[in-house]
Short mmCIF file of C-alpha atoms and ligand atoms in Angstrom, two decimals:
data_model
loop_
_atom_site.label_atom_id
_atom_site.label_comp_id
_atom_site.label_asym_id
_atom_site.label_seq_id
_atom_site.Cartn_x
_atom_site.Cartn_y
_atom_site.Cartn_z
CA MET V 236 73.58 113.10 98.17
CA GLN V 237 76.62 114.77 99.71
CA GLN V 238 80.20 113.79 98.77
CA PRO V 239 81.05 110.71 100.92
CA SER V 240 83.58 111.31 103.71
CA PRO V 241 86.89 109.38 103.83
CA ALA V 242 85.46 106.99 106.46
CA THR V 243 82.64 106.05 104.10
CA LEU V 244 85.02 105.73 101.13
CA ALA V 245 87.29 103.42 103.15
CA VAL V 246 84.32 101.07 103.56
CA THR V 247 82.64 101.42 100.17
CA ALA V 248 85.16 102.36 97.45
CA GLY V 249 86.25 99.61 95.07
CA ARG V 250 83.23 97.36 95.71
CA PRO V 251 81.57 95.70 92.72
CA THR V 252 78.26 97.18 91.55
CA VAL V 253 75.41 95.71 93.59
CA THR V 254 74.14 92.65 91.70
CA PRO V 255 71.75 90.05 93.16
CA ASN V 256 73.64 86.89 94.14
CA ALA V 257 77.06 88.36 93.30
CA PRO V 258 79.64 88.79 96.08
CA LEU V 259 79.28 92.03 98.07
CA SER V 260 83.08 92.40 98.36
CA PRO V 261 85.64 92.10 95.54
CA PRO V 262 86.54 88.42 95.21
CA LEU V 263 90.10 87.14 95.12
CA VAL V 264 90.85 86.54 91.44
CA LEU V 265 93.84 84.28 90.79
CA ALA V 266 94.70 84.32 87.08
CA SER V 267 97.85 84.42 84.98
CA THR V 268 95.80 84.94 81.83
CA TYR V 269 92.27 85.95 80.78
CA VAL V 270 90.13 84.59 77.97
CA ALA V 271 90.35 86.91 74.94
CA SER V 272 87.23 88.61 73.59
CA PRO V 273 86.24 88.01 69.97
CA GLY V 274 88.26 90.26 67.68
CA SER V 275 90.59 91.04 70.60
CA PRO V 276 92.29 93.13 71.75
CA GLN V 277 89.20 95.08 72.75
CA PRO V 278 89.23 98.14 75.06
CA GLY V 279 89.03 96.87 78.62
CA ASP V 280 90.57 93.48 77.81
CA LEU V 281 92.59 92.28 80.77
CA GLY V 282 95.01 90.22 78.67
CA TYR V 283 97.84 88.85 80.77
CA GLY V 284 98.29 88.56 84.54
CA ARG V 285 101.37 90.84 84.65
CA TRP V 286 99.35 93.68 83.09
CA THR V 287 96.44 93.92 85.53
CA ASN V 288 94.11 91.96 87.80
CA PRO V 289 90.54 92.63 89.04
CA THR V 290 91.63 92.31 92.69
CA TRP V 291 94.45 94.86 92.19
CA GLN V 292 91.93 97.12 90.43
CA ALA V 293 89.54 96.99 93.40
CA PHE V 294 92.29 98.15 95.78
CA GLU V 295 93.41 100.79 93.26
CA ALA V 296 89.86 102.14 93.00
CA ALA V 297 89.60 102.39 96.80
CA LEU V 298 92.97 104.10 97.31
CA GLY V 299 92.36 106.38 94.33
CA ALA V 300 89.07 107.51 95.87
CA LEU V 301 90.77 108.22 99.21
CA GLU V 302 93.73 110.13 97.69
CA GLY V 303 91.61 111.95 95.07
CA GLY V 304 93.40 110.51 92.01
CA SER V 305 94.10 107.26 90.18
CA ALA V 306 96.22 104.65 91.92
CA ALA V 307 98.63 101.94 90.75
CA LEU V 308 99.45 99.08 93.08
CA PHE V 309 103.04 97.75 93.30
CA ALA V 310 104.85 94.82 94.91
CA SER V 311 106.14 97.03 97.76
CA GLY V 312 106.48 100.64 98.79
CA MET V 313 110.02 100.60 97.38
CA ALA V 314 108.76 99.30 94.01
CA ALA V 315 106.35 102.27 93.81
CA ILE V 316 109.12 104.69 94.86
CA ALA V 317 111.53 103.21 92.30
CA ALA V 318 108.91 103.61 89.54
CA VAL V 319 108.46 107.32 90.38
CA VAL V 320 112.23 107.91 90.64
CA ASP V 321 112.67 106.23 87.25
CA SER V 322 110.81 109.15 85.65
CA VAL V 323 113.79 111.45 86.42
CA PRO V 324 115.82 112.01 83.22
CA ASP V 325 119.44 110.80 83.10
CA GLY V 326 121.69 113.28 84.91
CA GLY V 327 118.63 114.85 86.57
CA ARG V 328 118.58 116.38 90.04
CA VAL V 329 116.51 115.12 93.00
CA VAL V 330 115.95 117.13 96.20
CA VAL V 331 115.16 114.95 99.24
CA PRO V 332 114.79 115.34 103.01
CA ASP V 333 118.10 114.85 104.87
CA ALA V 334 116.37 112.35 107.18
CA ALA V 335 113.64 110.26 105.58
CA TYR V 336 112.78 106.61 105.08
CA ASN V 337 116.21 104.97 104.81
CA GLY V 338 115.19 102.75 101.86
CA THR V 339 114.36 105.81 99.75
CA LEU V 340 117.69 107.43 100.67
CA ALA V 341 119.56 104.16 99.94
CA LEU V 342 117.95 103.86 96.47
CA LEU V 343 118.84 107.47 95.61
CA ARG V 344 122.39 107.13 96.99
CA ASP V 345 122.89 104.02 94.86
CA LEU V 346 121.63 105.77 91.71
CA ALA V 347 123.82 108.83 92.48
CA GLU V 348 126.92 106.66 92.94
CA ARG V 349 126.30 105.08 89.55
CA GLY V 350 126.03 108.53 87.91
CA ARG V 351 122.35 108.10 87.05
CA LEU V 352 121.23 111.27 88.89
CA ASP V 353 122.30 113.90 91.46
CA VAL V 354 120.84 113.95 94.96
CA VAL V 355 120.65 117.01 97.21
CA ARG V 356 119.58 116.50 100.82
CA VAL V 357 117.81 119.32 102.68
CA PRO V 358 116.25 119.82 106.14
CA ILE V 359 112.69 119.46 104.88
CA ALA V 360 110.99 121.47 107.65
CA ASP V 361 113.13 124.50 106.72
CA THR V 362 111.19 126.02 103.82
CA ASP V 363 113.91 128.58 102.97
CA ALA V 364 116.51 125.79 102.79
CA VAL V 365 114.20 123.84 100.44
CA ARG V 366 113.75 126.92 98.22
CA GLY V 367 117.54 127.42 98.20
CA ALA V 368 118.15 123.84 97.05
CA LEU V 369 115.50 124.15 94.32
CA ALA V 370 117.07 127.34 92.93
CA ALA V 371 120.00 125.35 91.49
CA GLY V 372 117.60 123.32 89.28
CA VAL V 373 115.51 120.27 90.10
CA ASP V 374 113.68 117.47 88.29
CA LEU V 375 112.08 115.73 91.26
CA LEU V 376 111.26 117.19 94.68
CA TRP V 377 110.78 114.24 97.02
CA LEU V 378 108.76 115.02 100.14
CA GLU V 379 108.00 112.95 103.17
CA THR V 380 105.91 114.55 105.91
CA PRO V 381 105.86 113.74 108.76
CA THR V 382 109.29 112.17 108.19
CA ASN V 383 110.36 108.72 109.27
CA PRO V 384 111.53 108.61 112.07
CA LEU V 385 112.10 112.25 113.20
CA LEU V 386 108.47 113.33 112.58
CA GLU V 387 109.53 116.59 110.96
CA VAL V 388 106.62 118.37 109.29
CA ALA V 389 107.20 120.13 105.96
CA ASP V 390 105.06 123.17 105.02
CA LEU V 391 103.31 121.07 102.38
CA PRO V 392 101.42 123.74 100.36
CA ALA V 393 104.46 126.07 100.38
CA VAL V 394 107.07 123.50 99.29
CA VAL V 395 104.77 121.97 96.66
CA ASP V 396 104.34 125.46 95.15
CA ALA V 397 108.08 126.10 95.37
CA GLY V 398 108.78 122.80 93.59
CA HIS V 399 106.40 123.66 90.78
CA ALA V 400 107.77 127.20 90.47
CA ALA V 401 111.19 125.57 89.94
CA GLY V 402 109.72 123.33 87.21
CA SER V 403 109.92 120.12 89.23
CA LEU V 404 107.76 117.06 89.56
CA VAL V 405 106.65 116.88 93.22
CA ALA V 406 106.20 113.52 94.95
CA VAL V 407 104.99 112.96 98.52
CA ASP V 408 105.47 109.79 100.56
CA ASN V 409 102.18 109.78 102.48
CA THR V 410 102.80 106.57 104.43
CA PHE V 411 102.83 108.16 107.90
CA ALA V 412 99.84 110.49 107.50
CA THR V 413 97.65 108.12 105.41
CA PRO V 414 95.02 109.74 103.13
CA LEU V 415 92.90 110.31 106.25
CA GLY V 416 95.58 112.62 107.67
CA GLN V 417 96.34 114.58 104.48
CA THR V 418 95.72 114.39 100.73
CA PRO V 419 98.81 115.86 99.02
CA LEU V 420 97.24 115.72 95.53
CA ALA V 421 94.69 118.27 96.77
CA CYS V 422 97.66 120.54 97.69
CA GLY V 423 98.89 120.23 94.10
CA ALA V 424 101.47 117.43 94.50
CA ASP V 425 101.91 115.45 91.27
CA VAL V 426 102.14 112.00 92.81
CA VAL V 427 101.67 110.35 96.20
CA VAL V 428 103.37 107.09 97.19
CA HIS V 429 102.53 104.67 99.97
CA SER V 430 104.07 101.75 101.70
CA VAL V 431 100.74 99.88 101.71
CA THR V 432 102.59 97.46 104.00
CA LYS V 433 101.96 99.91 106.86
CA TYR V 434 98.65 101.58 107.83
CA LEU V 435 96.67 100.85 104.67
CA SER V 436 97.01 97.07 105.18
CA GLY V 437 97.40 97.47 108.90
CA HIS V 438 97.94 93.91 110.15
CA SER V 439 101.69 93.27 109.72
CA ASP V 440 101.12 90.43 107.26
CA VAL V 441 101.44 92.03 103.81
CA LEU V 442 104.08 93.81 101.71
CA LEU V 443 102.68 96.15 99.04
CA GLY V 444 103.11 99.68 97.71
CA ALA V 445 101.14 102.16 95.65
CA ALA V 446 101.36 105.44 93.78
CA ALA V 447 98.45 107.80 93.08
CA THR V 448 98.23 110.74 90.69
CA ARG V 449 95.79 112.97 88.77
CA ASP V 450 98.16 113.11 85.80
CA ASP V 451 97.07 110.53 83.18
CA ASP V 452 100.46 110.55 81.43
CA LEU V 453 102.30 109.93 84.68
CA LEU V 454 99.86 107.12 85.60
CA GLU V 455 100.45 105.57 82.19
CA ARG V 456 104.25 105.74 82.70
CA LEU V 457 103.99 104.19 86.18
CA LEU V 458 101.83 101.34 84.90
CA ARG V 459 104.21 100.76 81.98
CA HIS V 460 107.12 100.66 84.45
CA ARG V 461 105.26 98.11 86.56
CA THR V 462 104.53 95.93 83.55
CA THR V 463 107.99 96.11 81.98
CA HIS V 464 110.02 95.86 85.21
CA GLY V 465 107.68 93.20 86.58
CA ALA V 466 107.41 94.48 90.19
CA ILE V 467 103.74 93.51 90.28
CA PRO V 468 101.67 93.10 93.45
CA GLY V 469 100.68 89.67 94.71
CA THR V 470 96.95 89.11 94.27
CA VAL V 471 96.41 87.57 97.72
CA GLU V 472 98.25 90.57 99.19
CA ALA V 473 96.01 92.98 97.28
CA TRP V 474 92.92 91.22 98.62
CA LEU V 475 94.23 91.28 102.20
CA ALA V 476 95.19 94.96 101.86
CA LEU V 477 91.68 95.89 100.72
CA ARG V 478 90.24 93.96 103.67
CA GLY V 479 92.56 95.96 105.95
CA LEU V 480 91.69 99.26 104.27
CA ARG V 481 88.01 98.82 105.24
CA THR V 482 88.88 99.63 108.88
CA LEU V 483 91.58 102.24 108.19
CA HIS V 484 89.61 105.09 109.81
CA LEU V 485 88.86 103.06 112.96
CA ARG V 486 92.45 101.89 113.36
CA VAL V 487 94.03 105.28 112.65
CA ASP V 488 91.61 107.12 114.97
CA ARG V 489 92.28 104.78 117.88
CA ALA V 490 96.04 104.48 117.30
CA SER V 491 96.43 108.26 116.95
CA ALA V 492 94.47 108.91 120.15
CA ASN V 493 96.65 106.35 121.96
CA ALA V 494 99.80 107.96 120.50
CA ALA V 495 98.87 111.48 121.62
CA GLU V 496 98.09 110.26 125.15
CA LEU V 497 101.32 108.23 125.41
CA ALA V 498 103.38 111.14 123.99
CA ARG V 499 101.93 113.38 126.73
CA ARG V 500 102.67 110.87 129.49
CA LEU V 501 106.18 110.09 128.17
CA SER V 502 107.01 113.82 128.15
CA GLY V 503 106.85 113.77 131.95
CA HIS V 504 108.91 110.59 132.43
CA PRO V 505 112.35 111.07 134.07
CA ALA V 506 114.06 108.44 131.82
CA VAL V 507 112.98 110.29 128.66
CA ALA V 508 115.06 113.19 127.30
CA ARG V 509 112.82 114.14 124.37
CA VAL V 510 109.49 113.08 122.87
CA ARG V 511 108.66 113.82 119.25
CA HIS V 512 104.98 113.81 118.23
CA PRO V 513 103.23 116.64 116.37
CA SER V 514 100.33 116.55 118.87
CA LEU V 515 102.57 118.03 121.60
CA PRO V 516 102.16 121.82 121.85
CA GLY V 517 105.95 122.24 122.16
CA ASP V 518 106.78 120.05 119.13
CA PRO V 519 108.45 121.96 116.23
CA GLY V 520 105.84 120.51 113.83
CA HIS V 521 102.78 121.17 116.02
CA GLU V 522 101.48 124.36 114.40
CA ARG V 523 102.00 123.17 110.84
CA ALA V 524 100.47 119.77 111.51
CA THR V 525 97.46 121.43 113.16
CA ARG V 526 97.06 123.64 110.08
CA GLN V 527 97.55 121.09 107.31
CA MET V 528 96.71 117.65 108.76
CA ARG V 529 93.65 115.95 110.18
CA GLY V 530 95.08 114.28 113.29
CA TYR V 531 98.74 113.83 114.19
CA GLY V 532 99.39 110.19 113.33
CA ALA V 533 100.37 107.27 115.52
CA ILE V 534 104.19 107.25 115.37
CA VAL V 535 106.01 108.66 118.40
CA ALA V 536 109.80 108.96 118.75
CA VAL V 537 111.48 109.07 122.17
CA GLU V 538 115.10 109.74 123.08
CA LEU V 539 116.34 108.28 126.36
CA VAL V 540 118.42 110.12 128.96
CA ARG V 541 120.82 107.20 129.38
CA GLY V 542 121.56 106.71 125.68
CA ALA V 543 121.57 103.83 123.19
CA ALA V 544 122.00 101.07 125.80
CA ALA V 545 118.88 102.29 127.65
CA ALA V 546 117.02 102.33 124.34
CA GLU V 547 117.97 98.70 123.69
CA ASP V 548 116.92 97.82 127.27
CA LEU V 549 113.51 99.40 126.72
CA CYS V 550 112.94 97.29 123.59
CA ARG V 551 114.08 94.11 125.33
CA ARG V 552 112.00 94.58 128.49
CA ALA V 553 108.68 95.42 126.88
CA ARG V 554 106.03 92.68 127.05
CA ILE V 555 102.96 93.98 125.17
CA TRP V 556 105.00 96.16 122.79
CA VAL V 557 106.84 93.99 120.29
CA HIS V 558 110.48 94.69 119.46
CA ALA V 559 110.27 94.73 115.66
CA THR V 560 110.92 96.93 112.68
CA SER V 561 108.12 98.25 110.42
CA LEU V 562 105.06 100.14 111.64
CA GLY V 563 101.38 100.81 111.09
CA GLY V 564 99.91 97.51 112.31
CA VAL V 565 97.19 97.07 114.91
CA GLU V 566 100.01 95.82 117.19
CA SER V 567 102.24 98.28 119.07
CA THR V 568 105.89 97.86 118.04
CA MET V 569 109.14 99.64 118.83
CA GLU V 570 112.76 99.70 117.77
CA ARG V 571 115.96 101.74 118.14
CA ARG V 572 116.37 103.00 114.61
CA ARG V 573 120.16 103.38 114.66
CA ARG V 574 120.48 99.61 115.08
CA HIS V 575 120.22 99.70 111.26
CA ALA V 576 123.57 100.73 109.75
CA SER V 577 121.63 102.36 106.88
CA GLU V 578 119.81 104.84 109.16
CA PRO V 579 120.93 108.47 108.56
CA ASP V 580 123.29 109.77 111.29
CA THR V 581 120.94 112.75 111.76
CA VAL V 582 118.84 110.27 113.80
CA PRO V 583 119.98 110.22 117.47
CA GLU V 584 121.55 106.96 118.75
CA SER V 585 119.09 106.73 121.67
CA LEU V 586 115.96 107.30 119.55
CA VAL V 587 113.29 104.61 119.83
CA ARG V 588 110.50 104.78 117.27
CA LEU V 589 107.15 103.69 118.70
CA SER V 590 104.44 102.52 116.30
CA VAL V 591 101.41 102.85 118.53
CA GLY V 592 98.69 100.27 117.92
CA VAL V 593 95.06 99.95 118.93
CA GLU V 594 95.45 98.13 122.27
CA ASP V 595 94.16 99.61 125.54
CA VAL V 596 96.17 102.77 126.23
CA ASP V 597 96.61 102.09 129.96
CA ASP V 598 98.02 98.62 129.23
CA LEU V 599 100.46 100.16 126.75
CA TRP V 600 101.46 102.77 129.33
CA SER V 601 101.99 100.34 132.18
CA ASP V 602 104.19 98.20 129.92
CA LEU V 603 106.27 101.27 128.97
CA GLU V 604 106.56 102.26 132.65
CA GLN V 605 107.83 98.84 133.74
CA ALA V 606 110.23 98.64 130.75
CA LEU V 607 111.63 102.14 131.45
CA ALA V 608 112.00 101.56 135.22
C1 PLP Q 126 108.23 101.23 105.03
C2 PLP Q 126 108.31 102.53 104.30
C3 PLP Q 126 108.61 102.55 102.93
C4 PLP Q 126 108.96 101.31 102.13
O1 PLP Q 126 107.87 100.47 101.96
P1 PLP Q 126 107.98 98.87 101.73
O2 PLP Q 126 106.58 98.45 101.63
O3 PLP Q 126 108.72 98.33 102.92
O4 PLP Q 126 108.78 98.66 100.48
C5 PLP Q 126 108.60 103.79 102.29
N1 PLP Q 126 108.33 104.93 102.96
C6 PLP Q 126 108.07 104.94 104.28
C7 PLP Q 126 107.77 106.23 104.97
C8 PLP Q 126 108.05 103.74 105.00
O5 PLP Q 126 107.79 103.77 106.32
#
């Protein structure tokens, strides 16, 4: 039998072995402790509820299969990111995109201010600038591609190689692309992180995060961090996330097709100064994304001719689109990112980030048209 495709893995990975009269899907297991085996501890003993859980393990098996590694589930995307960042030695150096998810930047800024590590910010789509920053020494190269919310596309294979040549651990936040769009471990990245809150869960009702790696020592360190720091996933959340993951390919296909069509239509709208989406032939990330990604994702960023006030008006007037932060749900949402004081000032004041959902594309367009009018 041929190697199953990602669509098949999304449906099948992490299911229990087929047993007559047993549940087809992984059941929700609520347990703070597990009965010990005779002569315990035995290999495979579950032990205590902060160490592991069969429902977490089912999600981890599914995400690991999709990313091509072994996954560890965390309480949130930030908990997974914090666990990876914790592997940087004291006084170590971290190279990060100058505009990326603001929570990641806030965590690193906080650690830098306390003298725990040094942070160097680089324009991540500029491969020479990344190489220049790495030349001064680096312990962790943090990549996000496409970036949140500017949708900049890094040359993934080139910067992963550059990071390794400089002796660095290389981490990729794969939240925007999802494992259907790109599998950074296959490009040589050491670890991938996800805000499972977004596309992987997909229904705006769960907070979770995950990391995936092919490096057994790193996996062991991440799991130990989870156990000792206690940022463990909720079991109900893990079960809901796995339920969401089963339709990942359907949701991402539809949302990405909607996003590309809306990006094209918005490009011709007189109220719109700039549209960012890698599907657009004129987008700075178009060629790279075409080369290294499958699909272009479902986040679109627009800048409005009449500035921040017009951006706020758009969010207020929309009826089908919901004015809300976060992204990656079946529902289309939008927000002006600079309304958050923590957003990097490299993000334009008038930029509205659209998280395109799976609704009918013409309904989404007519709502945008009336809200922009
Ligand atoms: C939302 C997000 C995160 C943080 O994830 P949480 O689940 O909110 O902790 C990290 N990276 C990116 C790209 C995100 O969009």
